[in-house]
């Protein structure tokens, strides 16, 4: 038996989303059919609304309905610090800590030679422009501890050096609650390397 | 920072879907914003179309755009066997094996006293009606090996006994590729109990 056509189509769309495999896609599609009709309509509208209304802040490239975005236009924010992240989701993760009150810069990607992504493909020159124009005192690099993140951090570190501002990188080490004996060697090595004097 | 409103709304909708947690919901919502607009429109339409066009077969309660459904109206199917499943997704799983060529009956649930689901809340009487009316020779119970599935199988077994037809249940035991030493006790116990003479 083939899936009935509208179901097959919906499963296909769900499957195109990240981290949704064929089984989950099927479960989601079947769930949609069981949902009340008005909820399905609301969901469909939410999809279209998110797509049409949300764009990127032309200053920091955060996703937002407004330009400048909520962070850039917030007068209580410390405008002398810029935290550089790879993607909007990283910005959101940092916002959730409630520990950071400066501005952001979303690179919209990381340097990855094997994927053909160079510095010109991400928002590097826009970062330099901001650092150059405004009264920025510190740039915090908060990129993933991956090959691409490291490469991008190194590259940005070099580029930003001439500006004579503080450049920092978030700490890599043991996550809270982890046990030393189960940590992988890379993490342990970075934790040792990044040891802090007491 | 709060999520920009259309994003927050979309995240909320994704999170209502089964097996989608807050992190996945955020990732999916961000992905939607990055997708080309026409693809988002197509996805939204697929949702609405699936909901409006798909209904339930009034014979076997399979999801379908047609009534009777594709299985019930397929003349090549063996109409003397009915395989009873809990949900449409179970029917689909069996169809994928390509080993079964009879009809189905989707109960649309399993008996679960703690959830307040009794025999009258699922499609039991419709099954009895079918067995009574038509020339059914065998009913195969293919319900989950769970407390609810077992209870429902037992109940249906008793109800169907007077019809003097063959009633069977799918085998429970070690899954293919499993290793005996890692099997849980319940599975091993069922595998022993269900041993087959060679």
Short mmCIF file of C-alpha atoms in Angstrom, two decimals:
data_model
loop_
_atom_site.label_atom_id
_atom_site.label_comp_id
_atom_site.label_asym_id
_atom_site.label_seq_id
_atom_site.Cartn_x
_atom_site.Cartn_y
_atom_site.Cartn_z
CA UNK A 1 0.00 0.00 0.00
CA UNK A 2 1.15 3.51 -0.77
CA UNK A 3 0.55 6.32 1.68
CA UNK A 4 -2.50 8.29 0.68
CA UNK A 5 -1.11 11.21 -1.35
CA UNK A 6 -1.61 14.22 0.94
CA UNK A 7 -0.09 12.20 3.76
CA UNK A 8 2.92 11.19 1.69
CA UNK A 9 3.45 14.83 0.78
CA UNK A 10 3.26 16.02 4.36
CA UNK A 11 5.65 13.28 5.51
CA UNK A 12 8.05 14.40 2.80
CA UNK A 13 7.94 18.00 4.03
CA UNK A 14 8.47 17.03 7.64
CA UNK A 15 11.38 14.86 6.63
CA UNK A 16 13.13 17.78 5.00
CA UNK A 17 13.40 19.52 8.38
CA UNK A 18 16.62 19.07 10.34
CA UNK A 19 16.76 16.15 12.80
CA UNK A 20 13.47 14.68 11.53
CA UNK A 21 13.91 11.13 10.23
CA UNK A 22 11.34 9.09 8.28
CA UNK A 23 9.73 7.57 11.39
CA UNK A 24 9.34 10.88 13.21
CA UNK A 25 8.06 12.49 10.01
CA UNK A 26 5.36 9.84 9.78
CA UNK A 27 4.42 10.21 13.43
CA UNK A 28 4.18 14.00 13.05
CA UNK A 29 2.09 13.76 9.88
CA UNK A 30 -0.33 11.31 11.50
CA UNK A 31 -0.55 13.64 14.48
CA UNK A 32 -1.48 16.54 12.19
CA UNK A 33 -4.36 14.55 10.72
CA UNK A 34 -5.65 13.89 14.24
CA UNK A 35 -5.34 17.53 15.36
CA UNK A 36 -8.40 19.82 15.36
CA UNK A 37 -8.69 21.64 12.04
CA UNK A 38 -8.36 25.14 13.50
CA UNK A 39 -5.10 24.20 15.21
CA UNK A 40 -3.68 22.93 11.95
CA UNK A 41 -4.70 26.19 10.30
CA UNK A 42 -3.03 28.17 13.08
CA UNK A 43 0.14 26.14 12.73
CA UNK A 44 0.17 26.69 8.96
CA UNK A 45 -0.33 30.43 9.48
CA UNK A 46 2.43 30.54 12.08
CA UNK A 47 4.79 29.02 9.51
CA UNK A 48 3.92 31.58 6.87
CA UNK A 49 3.96 34.47 9.33
CA UNK A 50 7.36 33.53 10.73
CA UNK A 51 8.73 33.31 7.20
CA UNK A 52 7.26 36.56 5.90
CA UNK A 53 7.66 38.77 8.98
CA UNK A 54 11.06 37.72 10.27
CA UNK A 55 14.13 39.10 8.63
CA UNK A 56 17.68 39.92 9.70
CA UNK A 57 18.90 42.92 11.67
CA UNK A 58 21.17 44.87 9.33
CA UNK A 59 23.51 45.67 12.19
CA UNK A 60 24.09 42.38 13.99
CA UNK A 61 22.30 39.90 11.64
CA UNK A 62 20.14 38.51 14.40
CA UNK A 63 16.73 37.26 13.25
CA UNK A 64 14.02 39.78 14.04
CA UNK A 65 10.84 41.41 12.78
CA UNK A 66 12.48 44.78 13.40
CA UNK A 67 15.58 46.46 12.06
CA UNK A 68 17.50 47.24 14.21
CA UNK A 69 16.57 44.16 16.23
CA UNK A 70 15.40 44.03 19.84
CA UNK A 71 18.95 43.68 21.16
CA UNK A 72 20.50 46.45 19.04
CA UNK A 73 17.70 48.88 19.86
CA UNK A 74 17.72 48.15 23.60
CA UNK A 75 19.18 51.28 25.26
CA UNK A 76 20.01 49.39 28.46
CA UNK A 77 22.51 47.20 26.60
CA UNK A 78 26.23 47.80 26.95
CA UNK A 79 27.18 48.94 23.45
CA UNK A 80 30.92 48.65 24.04
CA UNK A 81 30.92 44.84 24.02
CA UNK A 82 30.13 42.67 21.00
CA UNK A 83 29.70 38.93 21.39
CA UNK A 84 30.35 37.14 18.08
CA UNK A 85 28.30 33.98 17.47
CA UNK A 86 27.87 31.65 14.51
CA UNK A 87 24.09 31.42 14.32
CA UNK A 88 20.97 33.00 15.80
CA UNK A 89 20.44 29.89 17.91
CA UNK A 90 23.78 30.51 19.63
CA UNK A 91 22.68 34.07 20.42
CA UNK A 92 19.50 32.68 21.91
CA UNK A 93 21.43 30.19 24.02
CA UNK A 94 23.56 32.99 25.46
CA UNK A 95 20.51 35.20 26.07
CA UNK A 96 18.99 32.40 28.13
CA UNK A 97 21.85 32.59 30.63
CA UNK A 98 20.81 36.18 31.48
CA UNK A 99 24.49 36.83 32.12
CA UNK A 100 25.35 38.87 29.06
CA UNK A 101 24.18 42.41 28.51
CA UNK A 102 26.23 43.59 25.56
CA UNK A 103 25.49 43.44 21.83
CA UNK A 104 25.88 40.54 19.41
CA UNK A 105 27.18 39.88 15.96
CA UNK A 106 25.79 36.83 14.17
CA UNK A 107 28.28 35.61 11.56
CA UNK A 108 25.61 33.47 9.84
CA UNK A 109 28.08 30.65 9.45
CA UNK A 110 31.63 29.61 10.26
CA UNK A 111 34.70 29.42 8.07
CA UNK A 112 34.85 25.92 6.61
CA UNK A 113 37.24 25.39 3.69
CA UNK A 114 35.97 21.86 2.99
CA UNK A 115 32.45 23.23 2.57
CA UNK A 116 33.81 26.10 0.50
CA UNK A 117 32.84 28.70 3.10
CA UNK A 118 35.45 31.43 3.37
CA UNK A 119 35.54 34.71 5.34
CA UNK A 120 33.68 36.51 2.55
CA UNK A 121 30.74 34.14 2.82
CA UNK A 122 30.01 35.08 6.43
CA UNK A 123 29.46 38.47 8.09
CA UNK A 124 33.11 39.24 8.80
CA UNK A 125 33.44 42.57 7.04
CA UNK A 126 30.27 43.80 8.71
CA UNK A 127 31.87 42.98 12.07
CA UNK A 128 35.01 44.88 11.20
CA UNK A 129 32.90 47.83 10.10
CA UNK A 130 31.11 47.88 13.46
CA UNK A 131 34.33 47.60 15.44
CA UNK A 132 35.85 50.34 13.33
CA UNK A 133 32.92 52.76 13.49
CA UNK A 134 31.71 52.44 17.02
CA UNK A 135 33.15 52.72 20.46
CA UNK A 136 33.70 48.99 20.92
CA UNK A 137 35.97 48.03 23.80
CA UNK A 138 35.68 44.26 23.79
CA UNK A 139 34.86 41.52 21.33
CA UNK A 140 33.96 38.13 22.82
CA UNK A 141 34.26 35.20 20.42
CA UNK A 142 31.59 32.63 21.32
CA UNK A 143 31.96 30.13 18.51
CA UNK A 144 31.48 26.38 18.71
CA UNK A 145 34.46 24.34 19.92
CA UNK A 146 34.69 22.64 16.51
CA UNK A 147 37.29 22.74 13.74
CA UNK A 148 35.25 25.43 11.97
CA UNK A 149 34.71 27.42 15.15
CA UNK A 150 38.40 27.30 16.02
CA UNK A 151 39.42 28.32 12.52
CA UNK A 152 37.00 31.24 12.56
CA UNK A 153 38.13 32.33 16.04
CA UNK A 154 41.76 32.27 14.98
CA UNK A 155 41.00 34.22 11.83
CA UNK A 156 38.92 36.85 13.63
CA UNK A 157 41.49 37.12 16.40
CA UNK A 158 44.15 38.08 13.87
CA UNK A 159 41.89 40.51 12.03
CA UNK A 160 40.79 42.26 15.21
CA UNK A 161 44.22 42.57 16.79
CA UNK A 162 45.12 45.90 15.10
CA UNK A 163 42.06 47.58 16.62
CA UNK A 164 43.67 47.55 20.05
CA UNK A 165 40.61 46.35 21.87
CA UNK A 166 40.13 43.46 24.27
CA UNK A 167 39.49 40.22 22.42
CA UNK A 168 38.38 37.19 24.39
CA UNK A 169 37.08 33.73 23.73
CA UNK A 170 34.56 31.81 25.86
CA UNK A 171 36.12 29.10 28.01
CA UNK A 172 36.26 25.49 26.87
CA UNK A 173 36.51 22.83 29.54
CA UNK A 174 34.48 20.38 31.57
CA UNK A 175 30.75 21.06 31.47
CA UNK A 176 29.10 21.55 34.87
CA UNK A 177 28.01 18.30 36.46
CA UNK A 178 30.37 16.25 34.30
CA UNK A 179 32.64 13.63 35.78
CA UNK A 180 36.31 13.83 35.02
CA UNK A 181 36.64 10.11 34.39
CA UNK A 182 34.04 10.21 31.60
CA UNK A 183 35.29 13.36 29.87
CA UNK A 184 36.81 12.86 26.42
CA UNK A 185 40.50 13.57 25.99
CA UNK A 186 40.00 16.68 23.87
CA UNK A 187 37.79 18.30 26.48
CA UNK A 188 40.16 17.36 29.29
CA UNK A 189 43.12 18.68 27.33
CA UNK A 190 41.32 21.98 26.79
CA UNK A 191 40.32 22.12 30.44
CA UNK A 192 43.94 21.67 31.51
CA UNK A 193 45.19 24.17 28.96
CA UNK A 194 42.62 26.71 30.10
CA UNK A 195 43.30 26.26 33.82
CA UNK A 196 42.69 29.35 35.92
CA UNK A 197 44.84 30.45 38.85
CA UNK A 198 43.09 30.52 42.20
CA UNK B 1 15.61 39.15 25.24
CA UNK B 2 12.29 37.64 24.25
CA UNK B 3 11.95 35.72 21.02
CA UNK B 4 10.52 37.91 18.31
CA UNK B 5 6.77 37.19 18.42
CA UNK B 6 6.15 35.21 15.20
CA UNK B 7 9.15 33.04 16.08
CA UNK B 8 7.90 32.41 19.61
CA UNK B 9 4.53 31.41 18.19
CA UNK B 10 6.03 29.01 15.67
CA UNK B 11 8.27 27.45 18.34
CA UNK B 12 5.18 26.96 20.48
CA UNK B 13 3.37 25.14 17.66
CA UNK B 14 6.32 22.90 16.90
CA UNK B 15 6.64 22.08 20.58
CA UNK B 16 3.06 20.84 20.72
CA UNK B 17 3.92 18.07 18.26
CA UNK B 18 4.83 14.67 19.69
CA UNK B 19 8.53 14.02 20.38
CA UNK B 20 9.50 17.66 19.74
CA UNK B 21 11.16 19.27 22.77
CA UNK B 22 11.94 22.97 23.24
CA UNK B 23 15.41 22.77 21.65
CA UNK B 24 14.25 20.90 18.56
CA UNK B 25 11.28 23.25 18.27
CA UNK B 26 13.64 26.22 18.22
CA UNK B 27 15.91 24.59 15.67
CA UNK B 28 12.96 23.77 13.42
CA UNK B 29 11.51 27.29 13.71
CA UNK B 30 14.86 28.87 12.84
CA UNK B 31 15.13 26.50 9.91
CA UNK B 32 11.72 27.61 8.65
CA UNK B 33 12.85 31.25 8.66
CA UNK B 34 15.86 30.29 6.57
CA UNK B 35 13.87 28.23 4.06
CA UNK B 36 12.84 29.72 0.69
CA UNK B 37 9.42 31.34 0.96
CA UNK B 38 7.72 29.10 -1.61
CA UNK B 39 8.85 25.99 0.27
CA UNK B 40 7.36 27.32 3.48
CA UNK B 41 4.12 28.01 1.61
CA UNK B 42 4.12 24.48 0.21
CA UNK B 43 4.70 23.03 3.66
CA UNK B 44 1.85 25.10 5.11
CA UNK B 45 -0.43 23.95 2.29
CA UNK B 46 0.57 20.32 2.79
CA UNK B 47 -0.47 20.63 6.44
CA UNK B 48 -3.87 22.04 5.56
CA UNK B 49 -4.40 19.61 2.71
CA UNK B 50 -3.52 16.59 4.84
CA UNK B 51 -5.93 17.76 7.51
CA UNK B 52 -8.84 18.58 5.19
CA UNK B 53 -8.55 15.73 2.69
CA UNK B 54 -7.67 12.82 4.92
CA UNK B 55 -10.39 11.12 6.85
CA UNK B 56 -11.04 7.61 8.17
CA UNK B 57 -12.21 4.56 6.25
CA UNK B 58 -15.64 3.70 7.64
CA UNK B 59 -14.88 0.00 7.33
CA UNK B 60 -11.42 -0.43 8.84
CA UNK B 61 -10.75 3.09 10.28
CA UNK B 62 -7.49 3.43 8.39
CA UNK B 63 -6.60 7.02 7.47
CA UNK B 64 -7.37 7.72 3.85
CA UNK B 65 -8.71 10.29 1.39
CA UNK B 66 -11.11 7.64 0.16
CA UNK B 67 -13.86 5.63 1.77
CA UNK B 68 -13.46 2.67 1.56
CA UNK B 69 -9.70 3.12 1.85
CA UNK B 70 -7.03 1.85 -0.53
CA UNK B 71 -6.66 -1.42 1.38
CA UNK B 72 -10.37 -2.18 1.72
CA UNK B 73 -11.04 -1.40 -1.95
CA UNK B 74 -8.08 -3.43 -3.25
CA UNK B 75 -9.61 -6.49 -4.95
CA UNK B 76 -6.34 -8.42 -4.77
CA UNK B 77 -6.45 -8.43 -0.96
CA UNK B 78 -7.45 -11.53 0.93
CA UNK B 79 -10.75 -10.51 2.49
CA UNK B 80 -10.95 -13.50 4.81
CA UNK B 81 -8.18 -12.26 7.11
CA UNK B 82 -8.36 -9.16 9.32
CA UNK B 83 -5.27 -7.88 11.10
CA UNK B 84 -6.25 -5.79 14.14
CA UNK B 85 -3.88 -2.91 14.98
CA UNK B 86 -4.01 -0.06 17.48
CA UNK B 87 -3.17 2.90 15.27
CA UNK B 88 -2.72 3.77 11.60
CA UNK B 89 1.04 3.89 12.11
CA UNK B 90 1.00 0.22 13.11
CA UNK B 91 -0.87 -0.61 9.91
CA UNK B 92 1.78 1.28 7.97
CA UNK B 93 4.57 -0.59 9.73
CA UNK B 94 3.01 -3.93 8.74
CA UNK B 95 2.42 -2.77 5.17
CA UNK B 96 6.13 -2.00 4.88
CA UNK B 97 6.99 -5.65 5.46
CA UNK B 98 5.15 -6.55 2.24
CA UNK B 99 4.30 -9.84 3.94
CA UNK B 100 0.65 -9.28 4.70
CA UNK B 101 -2.06 -9.24 2.08
CA UNK B 102 -5.25 -9.34 4.09
CA UNK B 103 -7.40 -6.53 5.46
CA UNK B 104 -6.94 -4.43 8.59
CA UNK B 105 -8.97 -3.09 11.44
CA UNK B 106 -7.59 -0.01 13.20
CA UNK B 107 -8.90 0.15 16.77
CA UNK B 108 -7.89 3.82 17.12
CA UNK B 109 -6.60 3.15 20.60
CA UNK B 110 -6.04 0.41 23.15
CA UNK B 111 -7.97 -0.46 26.29
CA UNK B 112 -6.38 1.44 29.15
CA UNK B 113 -8.38 1.61 32.39
CA UNK B 114 -5.97 4.11 34.01
CA UNK B 115 -6.53 6.49 31.09
CA UNK B 116 -10.24 5.82 31.24
CA UNK B 117 -10.28 4.12 27.82
CA UNK B 118 -12.63 1.18 27.75
CA UNK B 119 -13.79 -1.14 24.94
CA UNK B 120 -16.52 1.33 23.96
CA UNK B 121 -14.00 4.09 23.32
CA UNK B 122 -12.21 2.14 20.60
CA UNK B 123 -13.50 0.44 17.45
CA UNK B 124 -14.36 -2.89 19.02
CA UNK B 125 -18.02 -3.16 18.06
CA UNK B 126 -17.16 -2.23 14.48
CA UNK B 127 -14.73 -5.15 14.44
CA UNK B 128 -17.35 -7.54 15.76
CA UNK B 129 -19.77 -6.29 13.14
CA UNK B 130 -17.26 -7.02 10.39
CA UNK B 131 -16.45 -10.48 11.71
CA UNK B 132 -20.14 -11.21 12.04
CA UNK B 133 -21.20 -9.94 8.62
CA UNK B 134 -18.44 -11.09 6.35
CA UNK B 135 -16.72 -14.27 5.49
CA UNK B 136 -13.81 -13.77 7.88
CA UNK B 137 -11.70 -16.85 8.57
CA UNK B 138 -8.89 -15.42 10.67
CA UNK B 139 -8.29 -12.45 12.93
CA UNK B 140 -4.66 -11.61 13.68
CA UNK B 141 -4.12 -9.43 16.76
CA UNK B 142 -1.11 -7.19 16.13
CA UNK B 143 -1.17 -4.96 19.19
CA UNK B 144 1.82 -3.51 21.04
CA UNK B 145 3.49 -5.78 23.61
CA UNK B 146 2.46 -3.34 26.37
CA UNK B 147 0.05 -3.61 29.30
CA UNK B 148 -2.63 -1.91 27.19
CA UNK B 149 -1.91 -4.08 24.15
CA UNK B 150 -2.05 -7.27 26.21
CA UNK B 151 -5.27 -6.24 27.92
CA UNK B 152 -6.87 -5.42 24.58
CA UNK B 153 -5.66 -8.69 23.02
CA UNK B 154 -7.08 -10.70 25.91
CA UNK B 155 -10.39 -8.88 25.73
CA UNK B 156 -10.69 -9.27 21.96
CA UNK B 157 -9.64 -12.92 22.18
CA UNK B 158 -12.53 -13.65 24.51
CA UNK B 159 -15.04 -11.66 22.44
CA UNK B 160 -14.03 -13.34 19.20
CA UNK B 161 -13.96 -16.90 20.51
CA UNK B 162 -17.69 -17.61 19.90
CA UNK B 163 -17.30 -16.83 16.18
CA UNK B 164 -15.42 -20.07 15.65
CA UNK B 165 -12.70 -18.53 13.52
CA UNK B 166 -8.94 -18.71 13.81
CA UNK B 167 -7.62 -16.07 16.22
CA UNK B 168 -3.89 -15.48 16.38
CA UNK B 169 -1.51 -13.00 17.92
CA UNK B 170 1.80 -11.83 16.43
CA UNK B 171 4.87 -13.40 18.06
CA UNK B 172 6.75 -11.65 20.84
CA UNK B 173 10.38 -12.58 21.36
CA UNK B 174 13.89 -11.54 20.53
CA UNK B 175 14.11 -8.95 17.75
CA UNK B 176 16.29 -9.92 14.79
CA UNK B 177 19.93 -9.02 15.28
CA UNK B 178 19.54 -8.83 19.07
CA UNK B 179 21.94 -10.56 21.39
CA UNK B 180 20.54 -12.87 24.00
CA UNK B 181 22.81 -11.58 26.74
CA UNK B 182 21.48 -8.03 26.32
CA UNK B 183 17.79 -8.88 26.06
CA UNK B 184 15.63 -7.75 28.97
CA UNK B 185 14.03 -10.43 31.14
CA UNK B 186 10.50 -9.75 29.93
CA UNK B 187 11.48 -10.23 26.32
CA UNK B 188 13.46 -13.37 27.07
CA UNK B 189 10.61 -14.77 29.14
CA UNK B 190 8.20 -14.18 26.25
CA UNK B 191 10.67 -15.69 23.81
CA UNK B 192 10.93 -18.85 25.91
CA UNK B 193 7.18 -19.03 26.44
CA UNK B 194 6.58 -18.63 22.71
CA UNK B 195 9.16 -21.22 21.66
CA UNK B 196 8.35 -23.04 18.45
CA UNK B 197 8.95 -26.71 17.78
CA UNK B 198 11.43 -27.48 15.03
#
